[in-house]
């Protein structure tokens, strides 16, 4: 059974149509980034905010730059002198 609308009810007004012929402009995602405490990592992650003002076509350049910055930060960890591990028993050569 369907309910009949009362005579005094206002007619339904359709939602205004949105113009889909033009693509929407860039909009920030609103993702918050918490500091990591590592300057190089924080700088790379801060670069992600640059993508907020770009069209989608500009995102890969930013992402590749951030990715390279994070790789560099990880690579720098290998370059730091640290404590030497225990000696290897079979590493003696005469």
Short mmCIF file of N, CA, C and O in Angstrom, two decimals:
data_model
loop_
_atom_site.label_atom_id
_atom_site.label_comp_id
_atom_site.label_asym_id
_atom_site.label_seq_id
_atom_site.Cartn_x
_atom_site.Cartn_y
_atom_site.Cartn_z
N UNK A 1 0.83 -1.17 0.00
CA UNK A 1 0.00 0.00 0.00
C UNK A 1 0.88 1.24 0.00
O UNK A 1 1.83 1.33 0.75
N UNK A 2 0.54 2.18 -0.81
CA UNK A 2 1.32 3.42 -0.84
C UNK A 2 0.55 4.49 -0.10
O UNK A 2 -0.67 4.54 -0.13
N UNK A 3 1.32 5.33 0.58
CA UNK A 3 0.68 6.41 1.33
C UNK A 3 0.44 7.58 0.39
O UNK A 3 1.28 7.94 -0.41
N UNK A 4 -0.72 8.15 0.51
CA UNK A 4 -1.04 9.32 -0.29
C UNK A 4 -0.50 10.55 0.42
O UNK A 4 -0.51 10.63 1.64
N UNK A 5 0.01 11.51 -0.37
CA UNK A 5 0.52 12.74 0.21
C UNK A 5 -0.65 13.64 0.53
O UNK A 5 -1.59 13.75 -0.24
N UNK A 6 -0.61 14.30 1.68
CA UNK A 6 -1.70 15.21 2.03
C UNK A 6 -1.76 16.35 1.01
O UNK A 6 -0.76 16.72 0.41
N UNK A 7 -2.93 16.85 0.85
CA UNK A 7 -3.15 17.92 -0.11
C UNK A 7 -2.33 19.17 0.19
O UNK A 7 -1.91 19.87 -0.70
N UNK A 8 -2.06 19.45 1.47
CA UNK A 8 -1.38 20.69 1.82
C UNK A 8 0.15 20.53 1.89
O UNK A 8 0.85 21.46 2.24
N UNK A 9 0.68 19.37 1.56
CA UNK A 9 2.13 19.16 1.58
C UNK A 9 2.77 19.89 0.40
O UNK A 9 2.24 19.87 -0.71
N UNK A 10 3.92 20.56 0.63
CA UNK A 10 4.58 21.26 -0.48
C UNK A 10 5.15 20.24 -1.47
O UNK A 10 5.53 19.14 -1.09
N UNK A 11 5.17 20.59 -2.72
CA UNK A 11 5.72 19.65 -3.71
C UNK A 11 7.22 19.50 -3.47
O UNK A 11 7.89 20.41 -2.97
N UNK A 12 7.74 18.33 -3.82
CA UNK A 12 9.18 18.10 -3.66
C UNK A 12 9.94 18.96 -4.65
O UNK A 12 9.60 19.02 -5.83
N UNK A 13 10.95 19.63 -4.13
CA UNK A 13 11.78 20.47 -4.97
C UNK A 13 13.06 19.70 -5.25
O UNK A 13 13.74 19.27 -4.32
N UNK A 14 13.38 19.51 -6.52
CA UNK A 14 14.61 18.77 -6.83
C UNK A 14 15.84 19.57 -6.41
O UNK A 14 15.83 20.79 -6.37
N UNK A 15 16.90 18.83 -6.08
CA UNK A 15 18.18 19.46 -5.73
C UNK A 15 18.70 20.21 -6.94
O UNK A 15 18.50 19.78 -8.08
N UNK A 16 19.37 21.35 -6.72
CA UNK A 16 19.94 22.05 -7.88
C UNK A 16 21.00 21.17 -8.54
O UNK A 16 21.77 20.50 -7.87
N UNK A 17 21.00 21.19 -9.83
CA UNK A 17 21.95 20.38 -10.59
C UNK A 17 23.35 20.98 -10.45
O UNK A 17 23.51 22.20 -10.48
N UNK A 18 24.32 20.11 -10.26
CA UNK A 18 25.70 20.60 -10.21
C UNK A 18 26.29 20.48 -11.60
O UNK A 18 25.99 19.55 -12.34
N UNK A 19 27.14 21.43 -11.93
CA UNK A 19 27.76 21.45 -13.25
C UNK A 19 28.90 20.44 -13.28
O UNK A 19 29.93 20.64 -12.65
N UNK A 20 28.71 19.34 -13.96
CA UNK A 20 29.74 18.31 -14.06
C UNK A 20 30.53 18.42 -15.35
O UNK A 20 31.37 17.59 -15.64
N UNK A 21 30.24 19.46 -16.15
CA UNK A 21 30.98 19.61 -17.41
C UNK A 21 32.40 20.10 -17.14
O UNK A 21 33.30 19.86 -17.93
N UNK A 22 32.61 20.80 -16.03
CA UNK A 22 33.94 21.28 -15.65
C UNK A 22 34.44 20.45 -14.47
O UNK A 22 33.71 20.24 -13.51
N UNK A 23 35.69 19.97 -14.54
CA UNK A 23 36.21 19.20 -13.40
C UNK A 23 36.36 20.11 -12.18
O UNK A 23 36.60 21.31 -12.30
N UNK A 24 36.19 19.51 -11.04
CA UNK A 24 36.37 20.26 -9.79
C UNK A 24 37.83 20.65 -9.65
O UNK A 24 38.72 19.92 -10.07
N UNK A 25 38.08 21.78 -9.06
CA UNK A 25 39.45 22.23 -8.85
C UNK A 25 40.12 21.44 -7.73
O UNK A 25 39.50 20.62 -7.07
N UNK A 26 41.40 21.70 -7.54
CA UNK A 26 42.12 21.00 -6.47
C UNK A 26 41.51 21.32 -5.11
O UNK A 26 41.12 22.44 -4.85
N UNK A 27 41.42 20.30 -4.29
CA UNK A 27 40.92 20.48 -2.94
C UNK A 27 41.85 19.74 -1.98
O UNK A 27 42.21 18.59 -2.24
N UNK A 28 42.25 20.36 -0.88
CA UNK A 28 43.09 19.68 0.10
C UNK A 28 42.38 18.45 0.66
O UNK A 28 41.17 18.46 0.85
N UNK A 29 43.14 17.40 0.91
CA UNK A 29 42.57 16.19 1.48
C UNK A 29 42.32 16.33 2.97
O UNK A 29 41.52 15.61 3.55
N UNK A 30 43.02 17.26 3.61
CA UNK A 30 42.82 17.46 5.03
C UNK A 30 43.46 16.39 5.89
O UNK A 30 43.05 16.19 7.03
N UNK A 31 44.47 15.71 5.37
CA UNK A 31 45.16 14.68 6.14
C UNK A 31 46.22 15.37 6.99
O UNK A 31 47.08 16.07 6.47
N UNK A 32 46.14 15.17 8.29
CA UNK A 32 47.12 15.79 9.18
C UNK A 32 48.36 14.91 9.23
O UNK A 32 48.29 13.69 9.23
N UNK A 33 49.52 15.57 9.26
CA UNK A 33 50.79 14.86 9.35
C UNK A 33 51.42 15.18 10.70
O UNK A 33 51.65 16.34 11.01
N UNK A 34 51.68 14.16 11.47
CA UNK A 34 52.31 14.35 12.78
C UNK A 34 53.83 14.34 12.59
O UNK A 34 54.35 13.56 11.81
N UNK A 35 54.53 15.21 13.30
CA UNK A 35 55.99 15.21 13.19
C UNK A 35 56.58 13.88 13.65
O UNK A 35 56.10 13.27 14.61
N UNK A 36 57.61 13.44 12.94
CA UNK A 36 58.26 12.17 13.26
C UNK A 36 59.46 12.37 14.18
O UNK A 36 59.92 11.42 14.79
N UNK A 37 60.00 13.59 14.22
CA UNK A 37 61.20 13.84 14.99
C UNK A 37 62.47 13.71 14.16
O UNK A 37 63.56 13.96 14.64
N UNK A 38 62.35 13.31 12.91
CA UNK A 38 63.48 13.21 11.99
C UNK A 38 63.32 14.31 10.96
O UNK A 38 62.35 14.29 10.17
N UNK A 39 64.24 15.26 10.96
CA UNK A 39 64.11 16.44 10.10
C UNK A 39 63.93 16.09 8.63
O UNK A 39 63.09 16.66 7.94
N UNK A 40 64.72 15.15 8.11
CA UNK A 40 64.64 14.80 6.69
C UNK A 40 63.29 14.17 6.35
O UNK A 40 62.70 14.46 5.30
N UNK A 41 62.79 13.33 7.23
CA UNK A 41 61.49 12.68 7.00
C UNK A 41 60.37 13.71 7.09
O UNK A 41 59.47 13.75 6.25
N UNK A 42 60.45 14.58 8.10
CA UNK A 42 59.42 15.61 8.25
C UNK A 42 59.39 16.55 7.05
O UNK A 42 58.31 16.95 6.58
N UNK A 43 60.57 16.89 6.52
CA UNK A 43 60.62 17.77 5.34
C UNK A 43 60.01 17.08 4.13
O UNK A 43 59.27 17.70 3.36
N UNK A 44 60.29 15.79 3.96
CA UNK A 44 59.72 15.06 2.83
C UNK A 44 58.20 14.97 2.95
O UNK A 44 57.47 15.20 1.98
N UNK A 45 57.72 14.68 4.15
CA UNK A 45 56.27 14.57 4.34
C UNK A 45 55.58 15.92 4.22
O UNK A 45 54.44 15.99 3.75
N UNK A 46 56.25 16.99 4.62
CA UNK A 46 55.66 18.32 4.47
C UNK A 46 55.47 18.66 2.99
O UNK A 46 54.55 19.41 2.64
N UNK A 47 56.30 18.11 2.14
CA UNK A 47 56.19 18.34 0.69
C UNK A 47 54.87 17.81 0.15
O UNK A 47 54.36 18.28 -0.87
N UNK A 48 54.25 16.84 0.83
CA UNK A 48 52.96 16.30 0.38
C UNK A 48 51.89 17.39 0.31
O UNK A 48 50.97 17.30 -0.49
N UNK A 49 52.01 18.42 1.14
CA UNK A 49 51.03 19.50 1.14
C UNK A 49 51.02 20.23 -0.20
O UNK A 49 50.00 20.83 -0.57
N UNK A 50 52.12 20.17 -0.95
CA UNK A 50 52.16 20.82 -2.26
C UNK A 50 51.16 20.20 -3.24
O UNK A 50 50.70 20.87 -4.16
N UNK A 51 50.84 18.94 -3.04
CA UNK A 51 49.88 18.28 -3.93
C UNK A 51 48.47 18.82 -3.74
O UNK A 51 47.64 18.71 -4.64
N UNK A 52 48.20 19.43 -2.59
CA UNK A 52 46.86 19.96 -2.32
C UNK A 52 46.46 21.05 -3.31
O UNK A 52 45.29 21.25 -3.57
N UNK A 53 47.44 21.78 -3.84
CA UNK A 53 47.15 22.90 -4.73
C UNK A 53 47.29 22.55 -6.20
O UNK A 53 47.16 23.42 -7.06
N UNK A 54 47.57 21.29 -6.50
CA UNK A 54 47.79 20.87 -7.88
C UNK A 54 46.64 20.04 -8.40
O UNK A 54 45.96 19.35 -7.63
N UNK A 55 46.46 20.09 -9.72
CA UNK A 55 45.53 19.15 -10.34
C UNK A 55 46.14 17.76 -10.21
O UNK A 55 47.34 17.60 -9.97
N UNK A 56 45.34 16.75 -10.43
CA UNK A 56 45.80 15.37 -10.28
C UNK A 56 47.03 15.09 -11.15
O UNK A 56 47.92 14.34 -10.74
N UNK A 57 47.11 15.70 -12.30
CA UNK A 57 48.25 15.46 -13.18
C UNK A 57 49.58 15.89 -12.58
O UNK A 57 50.63 15.39 -12.97
N UNK A 58 49.57 16.77 -11.60
CA UNK A 58 50.79 17.22 -10.96
C UNK A 58 51.18 16.40 -9.74
O UNK A 58 52.27 16.57 -9.20
N UNK A 59 50.32 15.50 -9.30
CA UNK A 59 50.59 14.71 -8.11
C UNK A 59 51.79 13.77 -8.26
O UNK A 59 52.58 13.67 -7.32
N UNK A 60 51.94 13.07 -9.39
CA UNK A 60 53.07 12.13 -9.48
C UNK A 60 54.43 12.78 -9.22
O UNK A 60 55.28 12.19 -8.56
N UNK A 61 54.63 13.99 -9.70
CA UNK A 61 55.91 14.66 -9.48
C UNK A 61 56.16 14.88 -7.99
O UNK A 61 57.26 14.65 -7.48
N UNK A 62 55.12 15.30 -7.28
CA UNK A 62 55.25 15.51 -5.83
C UNK A 62 55.51 14.18 -5.13
O UNK A 62 56.41 14.06 -4.29
N UNK A 63 54.73 13.15 -5.48
CA UNK A 63 54.89 11.85 -4.83
C UNK A 63 56.26 11.26 -5.09
O UNK A 63 56.88 10.68 -4.19
N UNK A 64 56.77 11.41 -6.31
CA UNK A 64 58.10 10.90 -6.63
C UNK A 64 59.17 11.65 -5.85
O UNK A 64 60.13 11.05 -5.36
N UNK A 65 58.99 12.95 -5.70
CA UNK A 65 59.94 13.75 -4.93
C UNK A 65 59.93 13.33 -3.45
O UNK A 65 60.98 13.18 -2.83
N UNK A 66 58.74 13.14 -2.90
CA UNK A 66 58.63 12.70 -1.51
C UNK A 66 59.24 11.31 -1.34
O UNK A 66 59.99 11.06 -0.40
N UNK A 67 58.96 10.42 -2.28
CA UNK A 67 59.49 9.07 -2.22
C UNK A 67 61.02 9.10 -2.23
O UNK A 67 61.67 8.41 -1.45
N UNK A 68 61.59 9.93 -3.10
CA UNK A 68 63.05 10.04 -3.17
C UNK A 68 63.61 10.60 -1.86
O UNK A 68 64.63 10.14 -1.36
N UNK A 69 62.93 11.60 -1.29
CA UNK A 69 63.37 12.16 -0.02
C UNK A 69 63.36 11.13 1.10
O UNK A 69 64.28 11.08 1.93
N UNK A 70 62.33 10.28 1.12
CA UNK A 70 62.26 9.24 2.15
C UNK A 70 63.34 8.18 1.91
O UNK A 70 63.95 7.68 2.87
N UNK A 71 63.58 7.85 0.65
CA UNK A 71 64.66 6.89 0.34
C UNK A 71 66.01 7.44 0.77
O UNK A 71 66.86 6.72 1.31
N UNK A 72 66.24 8.72 0.51
CA UNK A 72 67.49 9.36 0.92
C UNK A 72 67.66 9.33 2.44
O UNK A 72 68.75 9.08 2.95
N UNK A 73 66.56 9.59 3.15
CA UNK A 73 66.61 9.58 4.62
C UNK A 73 66.94 8.18 5.12
O UNK A 73 67.74 8.02 6.06
N UNK A 74 66.36 7.16 4.50
CA UNK A 74 66.67 5.79 4.90
C UNK A 74 68.11 5.43 4.55
O UNK A 74 68.80 4.77 5.32
N UNK A 75 68.55 5.85 3.37
CA UNK A 75 69.92 5.58 2.95
C UNK A 75 70.94 6.23 3.87
O UNK A 75 72.01 5.68 4.12
N UNK A 76 70.60 7.40 4.38
CA UNK A 76 71.51 8.10 5.29
C UNK A 76 71.70 7.31 6.59
O UNK A 76 72.75 7.42 7.22
N UNK A 77 70.73 6.52 6.96
CA UNK A 77 70.88 5.70 8.18
C UNK A 77 72.01 4.68 8.00
O UNK A 77 72.70 4.36 8.96
N UNK A 78 72.20 4.19 6.79
CA UNK A 78 73.27 3.23 6.53
C UNK A 78 74.64 3.89 6.55
O UNK A 78 75.64 3.23 6.74
N UNK A 79 74.69 5.20 6.33
CA UNK A 79 75.95 5.91 6.25
C UNK A 79 76.48 6.33 7.61
O UNK A 79 77.64 6.67 7.74
N UNK A 80 75.66 6.35 8.61
CA UNK A 80 76.08 6.79 9.94
C UNK A 80 76.98 5.73 10.56
O UNK A 80 76.67 4.55 10.56
N UNK A 81 78.10 6.18 11.12
CA UNK A 81 78.93 5.20 11.83
C UNK A 81 78.22 4.77 13.10
O UNK A 81 77.63 5.58 13.81
N UNK A 82 78.25 3.53 13.34
CA UNK A 82 77.60 3.00 14.54
C UNK A 82 78.50 1.97 15.18
O UNK A 82 79.61 1.71 14.71
N UNK A 83 78.04 1.39 16.22
CA UNK A 83 78.86 0.38 16.88
C UNK A 83 79.06 -0.81 15.94
O UNK A 83 78.16 -1.20 15.21
N UNK A 84 80.27 -1.30 15.98
CA UNK A 84 80.58 -2.48 15.17
C UNK A 84 79.96 -3.71 15.83
O UNK A 84 79.91 -3.81 17.05
N UNK A 85 79.53 -4.63 15.02
CA UNK A 85 78.98 -5.87 15.53
C UNK A 85 80.09 -6.76 16.06
O UNK A 85 81.28 -6.42 15.98
N UNK A 86 79.74 -7.89 16.59
CA UNK A 86 80.76 -8.80 17.11
C UNK A 86 81.65 -9.30 15.97
O UNK A 86 81.22 -9.36 14.81
N UNK A 87 82.90 -9.64 16.26
CA UNK A 87 83.78 -10.13 15.20
C UNK A 87 83.25 -11.44 14.62
O UNK A 87 82.61 -12.23 15.32
N UNK A 88 83.52 -11.64 13.38
CA UNK A 88 83.09 -12.88 12.72
C UNK A 88 84.18 -13.93 12.90
O UNK A 88 85.33 -13.69 12.52
N UNK A 89 83.84 -15.06 13.42
CA UNK A 89 84.88 -16.06 13.73
C UNK A 89 85.55 -16.65 12.49
O UNK A 89 86.66 -17.09 12.56
N UNK A 90 84.91 -16.64 11.36
CA UNK A 90 85.48 -17.26 10.17
C UNK A 90 85.99 -16.20 9.18
O UNK A 90 86.19 -16.50 8.02
N UNK A 91 86.20 -15.01 9.66
CA UNK A 91 86.62 -13.92 8.77
C UNK A 91 88.12 -13.72 8.79
O UNK A 91 88.62 -12.73 8.33
N UNK A 92 88.88 -14.66 9.38
CA UNK A 92 90.34 -14.52 9.46
C UNK A 92 90.96 -15.03 8.17
O UNK A 92 90.68 -16.14 7.73
N UNK A 93 91.75 -14.20 7.58
CA UNK A 93 92.42 -14.60 6.35
C UNK A 93 93.92 -14.42 6.55
O UNK A 93 94.38 -13.46 7.13
N UNK A 94 94.69 -15.35 6.04
CA UNK A 94 96.13 -15.21 6.18
C UNK A 94 96.79 -14.93 4.86
O UNK A 94 96.29 -14.97 3.83
#
